Amino acid sequence: VQLQASGGGLVQAGGSLRLSCAASGRTFTSYAMGWFRQAPGKEREFVAAIDWGNPYYADSVKGRFTISRDNAKNTVYLQMNSLNPEDTAVYYCAADSWVAHILRGNNIDYWGKGTLVTVSS
């Protein structure tokens, strides 16, 4: 599976962005999908995941971010609202047959290249 993330950019605090991750190569519906982020000087952290209908969120983004998937387009989205400077990071999408791997952040089958999100104060 090849994953291509897009949609990052510069936004002011309080603004919104929508990230997309297009998957190709294998049956998209076979995989749970997730988003991670890595801020400068910090470790990569889990943001959100979605399996076959259920969304999961890190506490830090719950109520502000929404993950969704369009199986017809082989794409997973991350709608980010009420952004703040602490959300500044490179965002990565991930795919795995087991959503538990994504939730734990290890043994993940596939990673995409990141897309940079910068939130100015």
Short mmCIF file of N, CA and C in Angstrom, two decimals:
data_model
loop_
_atom_site.label_atom_id
_atom_site.label_comp_id
_atom_site.label_asym_id
_atom_site.label_seq_id
_atom_site.Cartn_x
_atom_site.Cartn_y
_atom_site.Cartn_z
N VAL A 1 0.84 -1.19 0.00
CA VAL A 1 0.00 0.00 0.00
C VAL A 1 0.88 1.24 0.00
N GLN A 2 0.57 2.13 -0.92
CA GLN A 2 1.27 3.43 -0.95
C GLN A 2 0.31 4.49 -0.42
N LEU A 3 0.80 5.35 0.45
CA LEU A 3 -0.02 6.38 1.07
C LEU A 3 0.56 7.74 0.73
N GLN A 4 -0.31 8.63 0.30
CA GLN A 4 0.12 9.98 -0.06
C GLN A 4 -0.74 10.99 0.69
N ALA A 5 -0.12 11.67 1.62
CA ALA A 5 -0.83 12.68 2.41
C ALA A 5 -0.70 14.05 1.76
N SER A 6 -1.74 14.85 1.92
CA SER A 6 -1.73 16.21 1.39
C SER A 6 -2.66 17.07 2.23
N GLY A 7 -2.60 18.38 1.98
CA GLY A 7 -3.52 19.29 2.64
C GLY A 7 -2.92 20.14 3.73
N GLY A 8 -1.65 19.91 4.05
CA GLY A 8 -1.01 20.72 5.07
C GLY A 8 -0.79 22.15 4.59
N GLY A 9 -0.43 23.00 5.53
CA GLY A 9 -0.18 24.39 5.17
C GLY A 9 -0.09 25.26 6.40
N LEU A 10 -0.13 26.55 6.17
CA LEU A 10 -0.06 27.54 7.24
C LEU A 10 -1.45 28.09 7.51
N VAL A 11 -1.84 28.10 8.78
CA VAL A 11 -3.16 28.60 9.16
C VAL A 11 -3.03 29.35 10.48
N GLN A 12 -3.89 30.31 10.67
CA GLN A 12 -3.89 31.06 11.93
C GLN A 12 -4.61 30.28 13.02
N ALA A 13 -4.26 30.56 14.22
CA ALA A 13 -4.92 29.92 15.36
C ALA A 13 -6.43 30.14 15.27
N GLY A 14 -7.16 29.09 15.55
CA GLY A 14 -8.61 29.13 15.43
C GLY A 14 -9.13 28.69 14.08
N GLY A 15 -8.22 28.54 13.13
CA GLY A 15 -8.62 28.16 11.79
C GLY A 15 -8.77 26.67 11.61
N SER A 16 -9.01 26.27 10.36
CA SER A 16 -9.26 24.87 10.03
C SER A 16 -8.43 24.44 8.83
N LEU A 17 -8.15 23.16 8.80
CA LEU A 17 -7.52 22.53 7.64
C LEU A 17 -8.10 21.13 7.49
N ARG A 18 -8.08 20.62 6.29
CA ARG A 18 -8.46 19.24 6.06
C ARG A 18 -7.31 18.52 5.38
N LEU A 19 -6.84 17.49 6.02
CA LEU A 19 -5.80 16.65 5.45
C LEU A 19 -6.44 15.47 4.73
N SER A 20 -5.79 15.05 3.67
CA SER A 20 -6.24 13.88 2.91
C SER A 20 -5.09 12.89 2.81
N CYS A 21 -5.42 11.64 2.76
CA CYS A 21 -4.43 10.59 2.55
C CYS A 21 -5.01 9.61 1.54
N ALA A 22 -4.44 9.60 0.36
CA ALA A 22 -4.89 8.70 -0.70
C ALA A 22 -4.07 7.42 -0.67
N ALA A 23 -4.74 6.29 -0.72
CA ALA A 23 -4.09 4.99 -0.67
C ALA A 23 -4.20 4.30 -2.02
N SER A 24 -3.16 3.57 -2.36
CA SER A 24 -3.18 2.80 -3.60
C SER A 24 -2.41 1.52 -3.39
N GLY A 25 -2.67 0.54 -4.20
CA GLY A 25 -1.88 -0.68 -4.20
C GLY A 25 -2.61 -1.92 -3.74
N ARG A 26 -3.43 -1.80 -2.73
CA ARG A 26 -4.16 -2.97 -2.24
C ARG A 26 -5.56 -2.55 -1.82
N THR A 27 -6.33 -3.46 -1.43
CA THR A 27 -7.72 -3.18 -1.08
C THR A 27 -7.78 -2.25 0.12
N PHE A 28 -8.24 -1.05 -0.13
CA PHE A 28 -8.29 -0.03 0.91
C PHE A 28 -9.15 -0.47 2.08
N THR A 29 -10.23 -1.13 1.78
CA THR A 29 -11.17 -1.51 2.84
C THR A 29 -10.62 -2.59 3.76
N SER A 30 -9.48 -3.17 3.41
CA SER A 30 -8.87 -4.18 4.27
C SER A 30 -8.13 -3.56 5.44
N TYR A 31 -7.97 -2.25 5.42
CA TYR A 31 -7.09 -1.60 6.38
C TYR A 31 -7.81 -0.60 7.26
N ALA A 32 -7.41 -0.60 8.52
CA ALA A 32 -7.72 0.53 9.38
C ALA A 32 -6.72 1.63 9.03
N MET A 33 -7.16 2.87 9.20
CA MET A 33 -6.33 4.00 8.82
C MET A 33 -6.14 4.93 10.01
N GLY A 34 -5.03 5.62 10.02
CA GLY A 34 -4.79 6.51 11.14
C GLY A 34 -3.95 7.71 10.76
N TRP A 35 -3.93 8.65 11.68
CA TRP A 35 -3.08 9.84 11.55
C TRP A 35 -2.21 9.97 12.80
N PHE A 36 -0.97 10.33 12.56
CA PHE A 36 -0.02 10.62 13.62
C PHE A 36 0.58 11.99 13.34
N ARG A 37 1.25 12.55 14.32
CA ARG A 37 1.95 13.81 14.10
C ARG A 37 3.24 13.84 14.91
N GLN A 38 4.17 14.61 14.40
CA GLN A 38 5.42 14.79 15.10
C GLN A 38 5.79 16.26 15.08
N ALA A 39 5.81 16.85 16.26
CA ALA A 39 6.19 18.24 16.40
C ALA A 39 7.71 18.34 16.54
N PRO A 40 8.27 19.49 16.24
CA PRO A 40 9.73 19.65 16.35
C PRO A 40 10.23 19.31 17.74
N GLY A 41 11.22 18.43 17.80
CA GLY A 41 11.81 18.06 19.07
C GLY A 41 11.01 17.10 19.90
N LYS A 42 9.91 16.59 19.34
CA LYS A 42 9.06 15.67 20.10
C LYS A 42 8.93 14.35 19.36
N GLU A 43 8.46 13.35 20.09
CA GLU A 43 8.23 12.05 19.48
C GLU A 43 6.92 12.06 18.69
N ARG A 44 6.84 11.16 17.76
CA ARG A 44 5.61 11.03 16.99
C ARG A 44 4.49 10.53 17.91
N GLU A 45 3.29 11.10 17.74
CA GLU A 45 2.18 10.73 18.61
C GLU A 45 0.93 10.43 17.79
N PHE A 46 0.12 9.57 18.36
CA PHE A 46 -1.15 9.19 17.75
C PHE A 46 -2.10 10.38 17.77
N VAL A 47 -2.85 10.54 16.67
CA VAL A 47 -3.85 11.62 16.60
C VAL A 47 -5.26 11.03 16.48
N ALA A 48 -5.46 10.19 15.47
CA ALA A 48 -6.79 9.65 15.22
C ALA A 48 -6.69 8.39 14.38
N ALA A 49 -7.71 7.56 14.48
CA ALA A 49 -7.77 6.34 13.69
C ALA A 49 -9.22 6.03 13.35
N ILE A 50 -9.39 5.24 12.32
CA ILE A 50 -10.72 4.79 11.95
C ILE A 50 -10.61 3.38 11.40
N ASP A 51 -11.48 2.51 11.88
CA ASP A 51 -11.49 1.17 11.31
C ASP A 51 -12.69 1.05 10.38
N TRP A 52 -13.51 0.06 10.54
CA TRP A 52 -14.62 -0.11 9.63
C TRP A 52 -15.88 0.52 10.21
N GLY A 53 -15.69 1.84 10.53
CA GLY A 53 -16.83 2.61 11.00
C GLY A 53 -16.61 3.35 12.30
N ASN A 54 -15.67 2.89 13.12
CA ASN A 54 -15.46 3.50 14.43
C ASN A 54 -14.27 4.45 14.41
N PRO A 55 -14.46 5.68 14.88
CA PRO A 55 -13.34 6.61 15.00
C PRO A 55 -12.73 6.56 16.40
N TYR A 56 -11.47 6.87 16.48
CA TYR A 56 -10.74 6.93 17.74
C TYR A 56 -9.89 8.20 17.72
N TYR A 57 -9.78 8.86 18.88
CA TYR A 57 -9.06 10.12 18.93
C TYR A 57 -8.17 10.20 20.16
N ALA A 58 -7.07 10.90 19.98
CA ALA A 58 -6.27 11.28 21.14
C ALA A 58 -7.04 12.34 21.92
N ASP A 59 -6.85 12.35 23.22
CA ASP A 59 -7.57 13.31 24.05
C ASP A 59 -7.29 14.75 23.62
N SER A 60 -6.11 15.00 23.13
CA SER A 60 -5.71 16.36 22.80
C SER A 60 -6.46 16.94 21.60
N VAL A 61 -7.07 16.06 20.80
CA VAL A 61 -7.77 16.54 19.60
C VAL A 61 -9.26 16.23 19.63
N LYS A 62 -9.70 15.50 20.64
CA LYS A 62 -11.10 15.11 20.71
C LYS A 62 -11.99 16.34 20.75
N GLY A 63 -13.01 16.35 19.91
CA GLY A 63 -13.92 17.49 19.84
C GLY A 63 -13.50 18.54 18.84
N ARG A 64 -12.25 18.46 18.37
CA ARG A 64 -11.76 19.45 17.38
C ARG A 64 -11.47 18.80 16.04
N PHE A 65 -10.99 17.58 16.05
CA PHE A 65 -10.62 16.87 14.83
C PHE A 65 -11.65 15.79 14.53
N THR A 66 -11.84 15.53 13.24
CA THR A 66 -12.74 14.46 12.81
C THR A 66 -12.06 13.65 11.73
N ILE A 67 -11.98 12.34 11.95
CA ILE A 67 -11.43 11.45 10.95
C ILE A 67 -12.58 10.78 10.21
N SER A 68 -12.39 10.61 8.92
CA SER A 68 -13.40 9.94 8.11
C SER A 68 -12.71 9.24 6.95
N ARG A 69 -13.42 8.35 6.31
CA ARG A 69 -12.86 7.66 5.16
C ARG A 69 -13.90 7.55 4.06
N ASP A 70 -13.43 7.62 2.83
CA ASP A 70 -14.27 7.43 1.66
C ASP A 70 -13.71 6.22 0.92
N ASN A 71 -14.34 5.08 1.11
CA ASN A 71 -13.81 3.85 0.53
C ASN A 71 -13.88 3.85 -0.99
N ALA A 72 -14.81 4.58 -1.54
CA ALA A 72 -14.91 4.67 -3.00
C ALA A 72 -13.72 5.43 -3.59
N LYS A 73 -13.15 6.33 -2.81
CA LYS A 73 -12.02 7.13 -3.28
C LYS A 73 -10.70 6.66 -2.68
N ASN A 74 -10.74 5.60 -1.87
CA ASN A 74 -9.52 5.09 -1.23
C ASN A 74 -8.80 6.21 -0.47
N THR A 75 -9.55 7.00 0.24
CA THR A 75 -8.99 8.17 0.89
C THR A 75 -9.50 8.28 2.33
N VAL A 76 -8.60 8.68 3.20
CA VAL A 76 -8.97 9.00 4.58
C VAL A 76 -8.70 10.48 4.79
N TYR A 77 -9.57 11.12 5.57
CA TYR A 77 -9.48 12.55 5.80
C TYR A 77 -9.29 12.84 7.29
N LEU A 78 -8.69 13.98 7.55
CA LEU A 78 -8.64 14.49 8.91
C LEU A 78 -9.05 15.96 8.86
N GLN A 79 -10.26 16.22 9.32
CA GLN A 79 -10.75 17.59 9.41
C GLN A 79 -10.29 18.15 10.74
N MET A 80 -9.56 19.25 10.69
CA MET A 80 -9.00 19.84 11.89
C MET A 80 -9.57 21.24 12.09
N ASN A 81 -10.28 21.42 13.17
CA ASN A 81 -10.89 22.70 13.49
C ASN A 81 -10.30 23.25 14.78
N SER A 82 -10.52 24.52 14.99
CA SER A 82 -10.05 25.19 16.22
C SER A 82 -8.56 24.90 16.46
N LEU A 83 -7.80 25.06 15.42
CA LEU A 83 -6.37 24.75 15.51
C LEU A 83 -5.66 25.74 16.43
N ASN A 84 -4.67 25.26 17.11
CA ASN A 84 -3.85 26.11 17.96
C ASN A 84 -2.37 25.82 17.68
N PRO A 85 -1.48 26.69 18.12
CA PRO A 85 -0.05 26.49 17.79
C PRO A 85 0.50 25.14 18.24
N GLU A 86 -0.08 24.54 19.26
CA GLU A 86 0.39 23.23 19.72
C GLU A 86 0.08 22.12 18.72
N ASP A 87 -0.75 22.41 17.74
CA ASP A 87 -1.05 21.43 16.70
C ASP A 87 -0.02 21.46 15.57
N THR A 88 0.90 22.39 15.63
CA THR A 88 1.94 22.47 14.61
C THR A 88 2.80 21.21 14.63
N ALA A 89 2.89 20.56 13.48
CA ALA A 89 3.61 19.29 13.39
C ALA A 89 3.61 18.82 11.94
N VAL A 90 4.41 17.81 11.70
CA VAL A 90 4.29 17.05 10.46
C VAL A 90 3.29 15.93 10.73
N TYR A 91 2.29 15.83 9.90
CA TYR A 91 1.23 14.84 10.06
C TYR A 91 1.45 13.69 9.07
N TYR A 92 1.36 12.48 9.60
CA TYR A 92 1.57 11.27 8.82
C TYR A 92 0.32 10.41 8.82
N CYS A 93 0.03 9.79 7.70
CA CYS A 93 -1.04 8.81 7.71
C CYS A 93 -0.44 7.41 7.75
N ALA A 94 -1.22 6.49 8.23
CA ALA A 94 -0.78 5.12 8.42
C ALA A 94 -1.90 4.16 8.11
N ALA A 95 -1.52 2.94 7.73
CA ALA A 95 -2.49 1.89 7.44
C ALA A 95 -2.04 0.59 8.07
N ASP A 96 -2.98 -0.15 8.60
CA ASP A 96 -2.66 -1.44 9.19
C ASP A 96 -3.92 -2.30 9.21
N SER A 97 -3.70 -3.60 9.15
CA SER A 97 -4.84 -4.52 9.19
C SER A 97 -5.52 -4.53 10.56
N TRP A 98 -4.77 -4.11 11.59
CA TRP A 98 -5.30 -4.12 12.95
C TRP A 98 -5.32 -2.70 13.50
N VAL A 99 -6.50 -2.24 13.85
CA VAL A 99 -6.58 -0.88 14.40
C VAL A 99 -5.80 -0.78 15.71
N ALA A 100 -5.66 -1.89 16.41
CA ALA A 100 -4.91 -1.86 17.68
C ALA A 100 -3.47 -1.42 17.46
N HIS A 101 -2.88 -1.83 16.34
CA HIS A 101 -1.51 -1.41 16.05
C HIS A 101 -1.44 0.11 15.91
N ILE A 102 -2.43 0.67 15.27
CA ILE A 102 -2.45 2.12 15.08
C ILE A 102 -2.67 2.80 16.43
N LEU A 103 -3.58 2.28 17.22
CA LEU A 103 -3.84 2.89 18.52
C LEU A 103 -2.61 2.84 19.42
N ARG A 104 -1.85 1.77 19.31
CA ARG A 104 -0.63 1.64 20.12
C ARG A 104 0.55 2.32 19.47
N GLY A 105 0.45 2.59 18.17
CA GLY A 105 1.54 3.28 17.49
C GLY A 105 2.74 2.41 17.20
N ASN A 106 2.55 1.10 17.12
CA ASN A 106 3.69 0.24 16.79
C ASN A 106 3.27 -0.89 15.86
N ASN A 107 4.27 -1.49 15.23
CA ASN A 107 4.05 -2.58 14.27
C ASN A 107 3.09 -2.18 13.15
N ILE A 108 3.13 -0.95 12.76
CA ILE A 108 2.23 -0.46 11.70
C ILE A 108 2.78 -0.87 10.35
N ASP A 109 1.87 -1.37 9.50
CA ASP A 109 2.27 -1.91 8.22
C ASP A 109 2.80 -0.85 7.25
N TYR A 110 2.08 0.23 7.12
CA TYR A 110 2.41 1.21 6.09
C TYR A 110 2.33 2.64 6.64
N TRP A 111 3.30 3.42 6.19
CA TRP A 111 3.34 4.85 6.52
C TRP A 111 3.41 5.67 5.25
N GLY A 112 2.78 6.82 5.30
CA GLY A 112 2.93 7.76 4.21
C GLY A 112 3.95 8.83 4.59
N LYS A 113 4.37 9.58 3.60
CA LYS A 113 5.22 10.73 3.88
C LYS A 113 4.36 11.80 4.53
N GLY A 114 4.97 12.62 5.32
CA GLY A 114 4.22 13.59 6.09
C GLY A 114 3.84 14.83 5.31
N THR A 115 2.90 15.55 5.90
CA THR A 115 2.51 16.86 5.39
C THR A 115 2.57 17.84 6.57
N LEU A 116 3.18 18.99 6.33
CA LEU A 116 3.45 19.93 7.41
C LEU A 116 2.24 20.83 7.66
N VAL A 117 1.86 20.92 8.92
CA VAL A 117 0.81 21.84 9.37
C VAL A 117 1.46 22.83 10.32
N THR A 118 1.32 24.10 9.99
CA THR A 118 1.87 25.16 10.85
C THR A 118 0.74 26.08 11.28
N VAL A 119 0.58 26.24 12.58
CA VAL A 119 -0.48 27.09 13.11
C VAL A 119 0.19 28.29 13.78
N SER A 120 -0.11 29.45 13.26
CA SER A 120 0.48 30.67 13.80
C SER A 120 -0.44 31.28 14.86
N SER A 121 0.18 31.91 15.84
CA SER A 121 -0.59 32.51 16.94
C SER A 121 -1.02 33.93 16.61
#
